[in-house]
PDB file of C-alpha atoms in Angstrom:
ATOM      1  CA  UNK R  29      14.709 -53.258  31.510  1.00  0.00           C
ATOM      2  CA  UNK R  30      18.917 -52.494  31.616  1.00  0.00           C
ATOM      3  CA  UNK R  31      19.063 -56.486  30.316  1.00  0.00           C
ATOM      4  CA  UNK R  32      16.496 -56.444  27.688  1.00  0.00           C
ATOM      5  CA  UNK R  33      18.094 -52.927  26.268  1.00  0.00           C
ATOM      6  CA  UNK R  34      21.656 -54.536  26.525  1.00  0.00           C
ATOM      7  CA  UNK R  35      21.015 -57.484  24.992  1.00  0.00           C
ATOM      8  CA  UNK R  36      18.279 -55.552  22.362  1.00  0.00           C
ATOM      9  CA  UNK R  37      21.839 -53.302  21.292  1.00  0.00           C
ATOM     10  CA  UNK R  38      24.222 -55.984  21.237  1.00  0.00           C
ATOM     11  CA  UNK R  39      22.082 -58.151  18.764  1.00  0.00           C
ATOM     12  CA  UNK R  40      21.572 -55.101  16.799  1.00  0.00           C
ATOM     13  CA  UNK R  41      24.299 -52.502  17.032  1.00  0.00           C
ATOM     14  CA  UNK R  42      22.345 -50.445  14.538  1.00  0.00           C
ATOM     15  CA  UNK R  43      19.893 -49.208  16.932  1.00  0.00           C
ATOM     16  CA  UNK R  44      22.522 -47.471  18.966  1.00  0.00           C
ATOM     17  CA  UNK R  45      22.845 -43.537  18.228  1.00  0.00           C
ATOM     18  CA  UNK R  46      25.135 -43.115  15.340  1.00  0.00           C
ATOM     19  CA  UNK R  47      27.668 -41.218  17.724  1.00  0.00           C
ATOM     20  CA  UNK R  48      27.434 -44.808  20.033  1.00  0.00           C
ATOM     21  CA  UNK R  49      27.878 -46.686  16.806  1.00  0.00           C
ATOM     22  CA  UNK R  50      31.266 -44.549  16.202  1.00  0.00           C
ATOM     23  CA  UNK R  51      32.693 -45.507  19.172  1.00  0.00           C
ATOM     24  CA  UNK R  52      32.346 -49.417  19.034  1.00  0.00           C
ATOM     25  CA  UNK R  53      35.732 -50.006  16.846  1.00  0.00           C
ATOM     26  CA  UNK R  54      38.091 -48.706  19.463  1.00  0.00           C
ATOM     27  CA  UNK R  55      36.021 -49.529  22.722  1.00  0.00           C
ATOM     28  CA  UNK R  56      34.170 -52.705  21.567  1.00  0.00           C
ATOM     29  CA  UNK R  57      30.789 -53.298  21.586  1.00  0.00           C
ATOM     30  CA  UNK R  58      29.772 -54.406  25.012  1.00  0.00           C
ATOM     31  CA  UNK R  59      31.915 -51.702  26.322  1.00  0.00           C
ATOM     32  CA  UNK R  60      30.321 -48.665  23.862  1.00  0.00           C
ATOM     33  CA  UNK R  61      26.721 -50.329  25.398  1.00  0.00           C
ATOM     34  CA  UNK R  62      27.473 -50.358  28.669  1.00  0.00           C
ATOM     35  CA  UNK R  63      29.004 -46.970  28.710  1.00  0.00           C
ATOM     36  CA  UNK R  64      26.070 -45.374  26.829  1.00  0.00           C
ATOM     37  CA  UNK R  65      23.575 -47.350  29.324  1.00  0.00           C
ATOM     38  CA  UNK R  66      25.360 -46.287  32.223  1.00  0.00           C
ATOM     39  CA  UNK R  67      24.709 -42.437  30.853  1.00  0.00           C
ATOM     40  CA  UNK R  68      21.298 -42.973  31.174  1.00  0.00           C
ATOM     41  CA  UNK R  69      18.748 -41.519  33.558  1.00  0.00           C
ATOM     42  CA  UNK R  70      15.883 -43.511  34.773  1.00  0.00           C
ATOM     43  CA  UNK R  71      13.385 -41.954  32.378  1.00  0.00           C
ATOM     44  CA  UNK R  72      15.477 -42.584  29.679  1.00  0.00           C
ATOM     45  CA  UNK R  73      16.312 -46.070  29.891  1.00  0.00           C
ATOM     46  CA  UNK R  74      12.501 -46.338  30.308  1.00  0.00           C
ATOM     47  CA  UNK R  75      12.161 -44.266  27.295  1.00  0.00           C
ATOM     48  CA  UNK R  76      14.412 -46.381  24.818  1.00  0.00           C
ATOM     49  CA  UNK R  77      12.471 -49.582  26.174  1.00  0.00           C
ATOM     50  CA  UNK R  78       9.426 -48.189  24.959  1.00  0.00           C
ATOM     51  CA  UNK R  79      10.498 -47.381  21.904  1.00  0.00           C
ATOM     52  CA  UNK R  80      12.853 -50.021  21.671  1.00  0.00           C
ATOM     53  CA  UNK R  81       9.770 -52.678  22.102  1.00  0.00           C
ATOM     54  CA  UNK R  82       7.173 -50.315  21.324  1.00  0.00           C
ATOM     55  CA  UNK R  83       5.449 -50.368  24.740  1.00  0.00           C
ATOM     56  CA  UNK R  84       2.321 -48.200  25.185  1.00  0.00           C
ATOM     57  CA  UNK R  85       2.651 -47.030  29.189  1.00  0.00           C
ATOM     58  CA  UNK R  86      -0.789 -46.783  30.644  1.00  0.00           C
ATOM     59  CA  UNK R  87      -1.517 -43.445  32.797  1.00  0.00           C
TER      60      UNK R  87
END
């Protein structure tokens, strides 16, 4: 899941939060991702894959 949203951000920067997006000219861009994926709990990273890749979770 970490890979998929990695790679998903670095190929399109755009779908970072705009705050994210901000930060990519003085950090870089792999940096700014892996600092805003490291922020995130569990349930979020599986969050932004599912709405990343529009994945219906099945109860």
């Amino acid at each position: 899941i970490i890979s998929r949203i990695f790679d998903t951000y670095q190929k399109n920067p755009t779908a970072l939060p705009p705050a994210i997006q901000q930060l990519i000219p003085e950090k870089g861009l792999e940096t700014a991702i892996c600092d805003y994926i490291a922020g995130m709990t569990d349930r979020f990273a599986i969050d932004e894959y599912q709405r990343l890749f529009d994945v219906t979770v099945l109860p």
